[in-house]
mmCIF file of C-alpha atoms in Angstrom:
data_model
loop_
_atom_site.group_PDB
_atom_site.id
_atom_site.type_symbol
_atom_site.label_atom_id
_atom_site.label_comp_id
_atom_site.label_asym_id
_atom_site.label_seq_id
_atom_site.Cartn_x
_atom_site.Cartn_y
_atom_site.Cartn_z
ATOM 1 C CA UNK D 1 116.830 76.905 76.651
ATOM 2 C CA UNK D 2 119.703 75.331 78.576
ATOM 3 C CA UNK D 3 120.100 75.497 82.311
ATOM 4 C CA UNK D 4 123.021 77.935 81.974
ATOM 5 C CA UNK D 5 121.106 80.360 79.771
ATOM 6 C CA UNK D 6 118.028 80.345 82.011
ATOM 7 C CA UNK D 7 120.005 81.107 85.159
ATOM 8 C CA UNK D 8 122.356 83.614 83.529
ATOM 9 C CA UNK D 9 119.400 85.525 82.076
ATOM 10 C CA UNK D 10 118.022 86.089 85.548
ATOM 11 C CA UNK D 11 121.426 87.215 86.832
ATOM 12 C CA UNK D 12 121.944 89.650 83.963
ATOM 13 C CA UNK D 13 118.567 91.282 84.628
ATOM 14 C CA UNK D 14 119.580 92.016 88.210
ATOM 15 C CA UNK D 15 123.072 93.241 87.334
ATOM 16 C CA UNK D 16 121.737 95.573 84.632
ATOM 17 C CA UNK D 17 119.312 97.165 87.055
ATOM 18 C CA UNK D 18 122.102 98.017 89.481
ATOM 19 C CA UNK D 19 123.224 100.672 86.991
ATOM 20 C CA UNK D 20 119.868 102.440 86.866
ATOM 21 C CA UNK D 21 118.793 105.536 88.799
ATOM 22 C CA UNK D 22 117.297 105.078 92.091
ATOM 23 C CA UNK D 23 115.937 110.280 97.223
ATOM 24 C CA UNK D 24 113.793 109.856 99.886
ATOM 25 C CA UNK D 25 111.126 107.703 98.264
ATOM 26 C CA UNK D 26 111.729 104.263 99.746
ATOM 27 C CA UNK D 27 110.261 100.799 99.743
ATOM 28 C CA UNK D 28 111.178 97.176 100.461
ATOM 29 C CA UNK D 29 114.972 97.226 100.638
ATOM 30 C CA UNK D 30 115.357 99.530 103.643
ATOM 31 C CA UNK D 31 114.989 98.490 107.292
ATOM 32 C CA UNK D 32 111.881 99.550 109.145
ATOM 33 C CA UNK D 33 112.623 101.916 112.051
ATOM 34 C CA UNK D 34 112.783 100.078 115.378
ATOM 35 C CA UNK D 35 109.266 99.688 116.766
ATOM 36 C CA UNK D 36 107.633 100.622 113.450
ATOM 37 C CA UNK D 37 106.285 98.536 110.630
ATOM 38 C CA UNK D 38 104.054 98.067 107.634
ATOM 39 C CA UNK D 39 101.170 95.732 106.805
ATOM 40 C CA UNK D 40 99.960 95.161 103.236
ATOM 41 C CA UNK D 41 96.755 93.215 102.620
ATOM 42 C CA UNK D 42 96.503 92.198 98.950
ATOM 43 C CA UNK D 43 93.582 90.728 97.002
ATOM 44 C CA UNK D 44 94.597 89.301 93.609
ATOM 45 C CA UNK D 45 93.001 87.520 90.651
ATOM 46 C CA UNK D 46 95.198 85.432 88.335
ATOM 47 C CA UNK D 47 94.023 83.993 85.019
ATOM 48 C CA UNK D 48 95.779 81.828 82.428
ATOM 49 C CA UNK D 49 94.733 79.800 79.386
ATOM 50 C CA UNK D 50 98.159 79.528 77.714
ATOM 51 C CA UNK D 51 101.433 77.910 78.692
ATOM 52 C CA UNK D 52 105.067 78.289 77.651
ATOM 53 C CA UNK D 53 106.448 74.989 76.379
ATOM 54 C CA UNK D 54 110.033 73.733 76.725
ATOM 55 C CA UNK D 55 111.142 75.949 73.841
ATOM 56 C CA UNK D 56 109.553 79.108 75.242
ATOM 57 C CA UNK D 57 106.631 79.118 72.794
ATOM 58 C CA UNK D 58 103.057 79.718 73.928
ATOM 59 C CA UNK D 59 100.617 76.832 73.714
ATOM 60 C CA UNK D 60 96.923 76.655 74.569
ATOM 61 C CA UNK D 61 96.124 74.915 77.848
ATOM 62 C CA UNK D 62 93.173 74.443 80.168
ATOM 63 C CA UNK D 63 91.724 77.611 81.693
ATOM 64 C CA UNK D 64 93.094 78.330 85.162
ATOM 65 C CA UNK D 65 91.873 80.998 87.622
ATOM 66 C CA UNK D 66 93.161 81.777 91.091
ATOM 67 C CA UNK D 67 91.876 84.273 93.663
ATOM 68 C CA UNK D 68 94.251 84.990 96.526
ATOM 69 C CA UNK D 69 94.208 87.022 99.737
ATOM 70 C CA UNK D 70 97.653 87.575 101.230
ATOM 71 C CA UNK D 71 98.610 89.688 104.259
ATOM 72 C CA UNK D 72 102.283 90.740 104.316
ATOM 73 C CA UNK D 73 104.029 92.433 107.254
ATOM 74 C CA UNK D 74 107.373 93.990 108.143
ATOM 75 C CA UNK D 75 108.411 95.076 111.653
ATOM 76 C CA UNK D 76 111.576 96.850 112.751
ATOM 77 C CA UNK D 77 113.075 94.882 115.624
ATOM 78 C CA UNK D 78 116.194 97.058 115.745
ATOM 79 C CA UNK D 79 117.870 99.732 113.651
ATOM 80 C CA UNK D 80 119.269 97.142 111.229
ATOM 81 C CA UNK D 81 116.969 94.128 111.629
ATOM 82 C CA UNK D 82 113.498 93.907 110.087
ATOM 83 C CA UNK D 83 111.251 90.889 110.581
ATOM 84 C CA UNK D 84 109.150 89.681 107.623
ATOM 85 C CA UNK D 85 106.001 87.558 107.585
ATOM 86 C CA UNK D 86 103.394 86.541 105.007
ATOM 87 C CA UNK D 87 100.398 84.220 104.739
ATOM 88 C CA UNK D 88 98.102 83.408 101.828
ATOM 89 C CA UNK D 89 94.663 81.924 101.235
ATOM 90 C CA UNK D 90 93.578 81.003 97.732
ATOM 91 C CA UNK D 91 90.696 79.632 95.729
ATOM 92 C CA UNK D 92 91.556 78.112 92.359
ATOM 93 C CA UNK D 93 89.550 76.694 89.493
ATOM 94 C CA UNK D 94 90.672 74.708 86.449
ATOM 95 C CA UNK D 95 88.416 74.119 83.449
ATOM 96 C CA UNK D 96 89.762 70.995 81.764
ATOM 97 C CA UNK D 97 87.829 70.240 78.557
ATOM 98 C CA UNK D 98 84.515 71.069 80.194
ATOM 99 C CA UNK D 99 85.307 69.477 83.551
ATOM 100 C CA UNK D 100 85.798 71.930 86.398
ATOM 101 C CA UNK D 101 88.157 71.276 89.301
ATOM 102 C CA UNK D 102 88.100 73.563 92.340
ATOM 103 C CA UNK D 103 90.216 73.878 95.442
ATOM 104 C CA UNK D 104 90.573 76.413 98.246
ATOM 105 C CA UNK D 105 92.392 76.880 101.520
ATOM 106 C CA UNK D 106 95.520 78.352 103.030
ATOM 107 C CA UNK D 107 98.340 78.004 100.551
ATOM 108 C CA UNK D 108 101.526 79.171 102.298
ATOM 109 C CA UNK D 109 103.167 80.667 105.362
ATOM 110 C CA UNK D 110 106.389 82.627 105.038
ATOM 111 C CA UNK D 111 108.742 84.108 107.639
ATOM 112 C CA UNK D 112 112.177 85.657 107.596
ATOM 113 C CA UNK D 113 114.198 88.785 108.172
ATOM 114 C CA UNK D 114 116.262 91.440 106.431
ATOM 115 C CA UNK D 115 119.511 92.592 108.054
ATOM 116 C CA UNK D 116 121.253 95.738 106.806
ATOM 117 C CA UNK D 117 124.995 95.068 106.687
ATOM 118 C CA UNK D 118 126.205 98.435 105.418
ATOM 119 C CA UNK D 119 126.308 101.082 102.696
ATOM 120 C CA UNK D 120 128.766 101.306 99.820
ATOM 121 C CA UNK D 121 128.648 103.700 96.872
ATOM 122 C CA UNK D 122 125.367 105.148 98.265
ATOM 123 C CA UNK D 123 123.774 101.693 98.038
ATOM 124 C CA UNK D 124 122.469 99.847 101.116
ATOM 125 C CA UNK D 125 123.343 96.138 101.189
ATOM 126 C CA UNK D 126 121.220 93.684 103.186
ATOM 127 C CA UNK D 127 121.047 89.929 103.724
ATOM 128 C CA UNK D 128 117.543 88.432 103.578
ATOM 129 C CA UNK D 129 116.873 84.823 104.680
ATOM 130 C CA UNK D 130 113.302 83.553 104.162
ATOM 131 C CA UNK D 131 111.524 80.238 104.713
ATOM 132 C CA UNK D 132 108.131 79.204 103.284
ATOM 133 C CA UNK D 133 105.851 76.324 104.261
ATOM 134 C CA UNK D 134 103.452 75.235 101.503
ATOM 135 C CA UNK D 135 99.987 74.119 102.553
ATOM 136 C CA UNK D 136 98.138 73.283 99.330
ATOM 137 C CA UNK D 137 98.334 71.121 96.210
ATOM 138 C CA UNK D 138 100.437 71.853 93.128
ATOM 139 C CA UNK D 139 98.191 74.456 91.434
ATOM 140 C CA UNK D 140 100.162 76.357 88.787
ATOM 141 C CA UNK D 141 103.601 75.471 90.189
ATOM 142 C CA UNK D 142 105.688 73.691 87.512
ATOM 143 C CA UNK D 143 107.712 71.953 90.257
ATOM 144 C CA UNK D 144 104.530 70.251 91.555
ATOM 145 C CA UNK D 145 104.824 71.649 95.062
ATOM 146 C CA UNK D 146 102.576 69.883 97.577
ATOM 147 C CA UNK D 147 101.363 70.457 101.108
ATOM 148 C CA UNK D 148 104.193 70.170 103.608
ATOM 149 C CA UNK D 149 106.949 71.170 101.166
ATOM 150 C CA UNK D 150 109.428 73.746 102.447
ATOM 151 C CA UNK D 151 111.464 76.398 100.624
ATOM 152 C CA UNK D 152 114.519 78.019 102.240
ATOM 153 C CA UNK D 153 115.985 81.119 100.617
ATOM 154 C CA UNK D 154 118.998 83.352 101.158
ATOM 155 C CA UNK D 155 119.113 86.629 99.267
ATOM 156 C CA UNK D 156 121.173 89.774 98.773
ATOM 157 C CA UNK D 157 119.215 93.036 98.652
ATOM 158 C CA UNK D 158 120.592 96.274 97.166
ATOM 159 C CA UNK D 159 118.656 99.506 97.779
ATOM 160 C CA UNK D 160 119.481 102.953 96.451
ATOM 161 C CA UNK D 161 117.639 106.269 96.400
ATOM 162 C CA UNK D 162 118.289 109.501 94.502
ATOM 163 C CA UNK D 163 116.588 112.260 92.568
ATOM 164 C CA UNK D 164 115.871 112.349 88.850
ATOM 165 C CA UNK D 165 114.713 115.640 87.319
ATOM 166 C CA UNK D 166 113.809 116.798 90.831
ATOM 167 C CA UNK D 167 111.651 113.748 91.580
ATOM 168 C CA UNK D 168 112.410 111.292 94.399
ATOM 169 C CA UNK D 169 113.275 107.885 92.942
ATOM 170 C CA UNK D 170 114.499 104.542 94.263
ATOM 171 C CA UNK D 171 115.620 101.141 93.063
ATOM 172 C CA UNK D 172 115.706 97.806 94.901
ATOM 173 C CA UNK D 173 117.358 94.670 93.521
ATOM 174 C CA UNK D 174 117.050 91.218 95.087
ATOM 175 C CA UNK D 175 119.113 88.221 94.013
ATOM 176 C CA UNK D 176 118.400 84.985 95.888
ATOM 177 C CA UNK D 177 119.082 81.256 95.815
ATOM 178 C CA UNK D 178 116.122 79.137 96.919
ATOM 179 C CA UNK D 179 116.511 75.571 98.206
ATOM 180 C CA UNK D 180 113.451 73.349 97.697
ATOM 181 C CA UNK D 181 113.053 70.007 99.444
ATOM 182 C CA UNK D 182 111.618 66.626 98.325
ATOM 183 C CA UNK D 183 113.456 66.549 95.027
ATOM 184 C CA UNK D 184 112.038 69.788 93.629
ATOM 185 C CA UNK D 185 114.654 71.808 91.696
ATOM 186 C CA UNK D 186 116.346 74.696 93.451
ATOM 187 C CA UNK D 187 115.699 78.143 92.016
ATOM 188 C CA UNK D 188 117.504 81.380 91.290
ATOM 189 C CA UNK D 189 115.383 84.502 91.786
ATOM 190 C CA UNK D 190 116.150 88.068 90.637
ATOM 191 C CA UNK D 191 113.594 90.810 91.308
ATOM 192 C CA UNK D 192 113.992 94.462 90.383
ATOM 193 C CA UNK D 193 111.830 97.329 91.636
ATOM 194 C CA UNK D 194 112.011 100.860 90.264
ATOM 195 C CA UNK D 195 109.821 103.491 91.869
ATOM 196 C CA UNK D 196 109.210 107.172 92.303
ATOM 197 C CA UNK D 197 106.975 109.800 93.826
ATOM 198 C CA UNK D 198 105.666 112.127 91.100
ATOM 199 C CA UNK D 199 103.336 113.801 93.621
ATOM 200 C CA UNK D 200 103.243 113.985 97.420
ATOM 201 C CA UNK D 201 101.577 110.830 98.721
ATOM 202 C CA UNK D 202 101.688 109.088 95.314
ATOM 203 C CA UNK D 203 104.125 106.287 94.500
ATOM 204 C CA UNK D 204 104.593 104.486 91.179
ATOM 205 C CA UNK D 205 106.189 101.030 91.145
ATOM 206 C CA UNK D 206 107.578 99.098 88.181
ATOM 207 C CA UNK D 207 108.858 95.583 88.832
ATOM 208 C CA UNK D 208 110.676 92.875 86.912
ATOM 209 C CA UNK D 209 110.203 89.456 88.546
ATOM 210 C CA UNK D 210 112.412 86.615 87.319
ATOM 211 C CA UNK D 211 112.750 82.985 88.453
ATOM 212 C CA UNK D 212 114.647 80.064 86.925
ATOM 213 C CA UNK D 213 115.098 76.458 88.007
ATOM 214 C CA UNK D 214 118.681 75.280 88.455
ATOM 215 C CA UNK D 215 117.955 71.728 87.321
ATOM 216 C CA UNK D 216 115.164 69.777 85.660
ATOM 217 C CA UNK D 217 111.954 68.762 87.398
ATOM 218 C CA UNK D 218 111.168 65.078 87.946
ATOM 219 C CA UNK D 219 109.340 65.256 84.610
ATOM 220 C CA UNK D 220 112.659 66.189 82.964
ATOM 221 C CA UNK D 221 111.842 69.851 82.262
ATOM 222 C CA UNK D 222 113.595 73.083 83.092
ATOM 223 C CA UNK D 223 111.403 76.071 83.816
ATOM 224 C CA UNK D 224 111.792 79.829 84.045
ATOM 225 C CA UNK D 225 109.470 82.798 84.317
ATOM 226 C CA UNK D 226 109.868 86.525 83.632
ATOM 227 C CA UNK D 227 107.100 88.905 84.676
ATOM 228 C CA UNK D 228 106.506 92.638 84.562
ATOM 229 C CA UNK D 229 104.345 94.386 87.149
ATOM 230 C CA UNK D 230 103.170 97.973 87.530
ATOM 231 C CA UNK D 231 101.190 99.547 90.341
ATOM 232 C CA UNK D 232 100.137 102.848 91.854
ATOM 233 C CA UNK D 233 100.152 103.408 95.625
ATOM 234 C CA UNK D 234 98.154 106.397 96.877
ATOM 235 C CA UNK D 235 98.173 107.644 100.469
ATOM 236 C CA UNK D 236 94.736 108.279 101.905
ATOM 237 C CA UNK D 237 94.053 111.696 103.511
ATOM 238 C CA UNK D 238 95.776 111.824 106.890
ATOM 239 C CA UNK D 239 92.735 113.365 108.569
ATOM 240 C CA UNK D 240 90.567 110.471 107.344
ATOM 241 C CA UNK D 241 92.842 107.402 107.564
ATOM 242 C CA UNK D 242 96.283 108.219 108.998
ATOM 243 C CA UNK D 243 98.954 105.739 107.887
ATOM 244 C CA UNK D 244 96.781 104.074 105.235
ATOM 245 C CA UNK D 245 97.314 103.835 101.474
ATOM 246 C CA UNK D 246 95.692 101.900 98.624
ATOM 247 C CA UNK D 247 97.427 100.077 95.786
ATOM 248 C CA UNK D 248 96.121 99.069 92.360
ATOM 249 C CA UNK D 249 98.151 97.239 89.753
ATOM 250 C CA UNK D 250 98.683 94.326 87.430
ATOM 251 C CA UNK D 251 101.326 91.711 86.645
ATOM 252 C CA UNK D 252 101.889 89.710 83.470
ATOM 253 C CA UNK D 253 104.218 86.927 82.352
ATOM 254 C CA UNK D 254 106.199 88.159 79.332
ATOM 255 C CA UNK D 255 108.496 85.149 78.775
ATOM 256 C CA UNK D 256 108.891 81.673 80.152
ATOM 257 C CA UNK D 257 109.670 78.020 79.750
ATOM 258 C CA UNK D 258 107.623 75.166 81.177
ATOM 259 C CA UNK D 259 105.240 77.488 83.052
ATOM 260 C CA UNK D 260 101.857 79.154 82.616
ATOM 261 C CA UNK D 261 101.434 82.513 80.868
ATOM 262 C CA UNK D 262 99.334 84.378 83.424
ATOM 263 C CA UNK D 263 97.909 87.830 84.064
ATOM 264 C CA UNK D 264 97.241 89.045 87.605
ATOM 265 C CA UNK D 265 95.202 92.028 88.779
ATOM 266 C CA UNK D 266 95.650 93.170 92.366
ATOM 267 C CA UNK D 267 94.293 95.598 94.952
ATOM 268 C CA UNK D 268 96.130 96.314 98.181
ATOM 269 C CA UNK D 269 95.550 98.131 101.446
ATOM 270 C CA UNK D 270 98.724 99.430 103.121
ATOM 271 C CA UNK D 271 99.045 100.460 106.750
ATOM 272 C CA UNK D 272 102.215 102.013 108.173
ATOM 273 C CA UNK D 273 102.605 102.270 111.936
#
């Protein structure tokens, strides 16, 4: 696939989602109330033994497994400004023709903010700058990211809520350009979240996660990745654990080029304060 097709495919996914349904059920794209916030602690297990080649076809590769623990936090600094932070620790293992390679440690630190700039056509528009510091070796990153590498991202976030057949629904779309230092190719990212509350205290999330490089890696390859994710978030009884919820879900690569074909299972503990 050419560079133009890879990038335009990501853009089209985001634009198409802006025409979908989206009430009061909210996530991600809205600012946190001033003085309030949310913490999500996620435990995930990723596995892969296939890879998408330069033509987008799956090929067998060495077995790769990654376990990751990642706390994520949002805090409302003002009515329109929400601070964002994330850290991650991972343990990974690669089985290469009977030889096992292992590595563990902190893998990244991320910080940024989301600023709500206004509402148009019942859709909230926000600007979201983020910066990430990488702390580990390349792992499954096709751009061969190493410790000390920095990503800087600027994104546009669109959030809309409504009702569909009497059920509270929402949609959040993020389109972002990501600068990557030390010769790694810049990226275009387009993420789409559709969600709803079929029952009080229950939230269903369906996500489309898309990333494409804007130029070739130093090895001369373009890469792209399209993933689907689904999860269920259930509030815990208020008299037992006020403000807490649990999440269970999975994520799978459905198309790609020059990247691994992985499946991820995740459990999360949410706390709203």
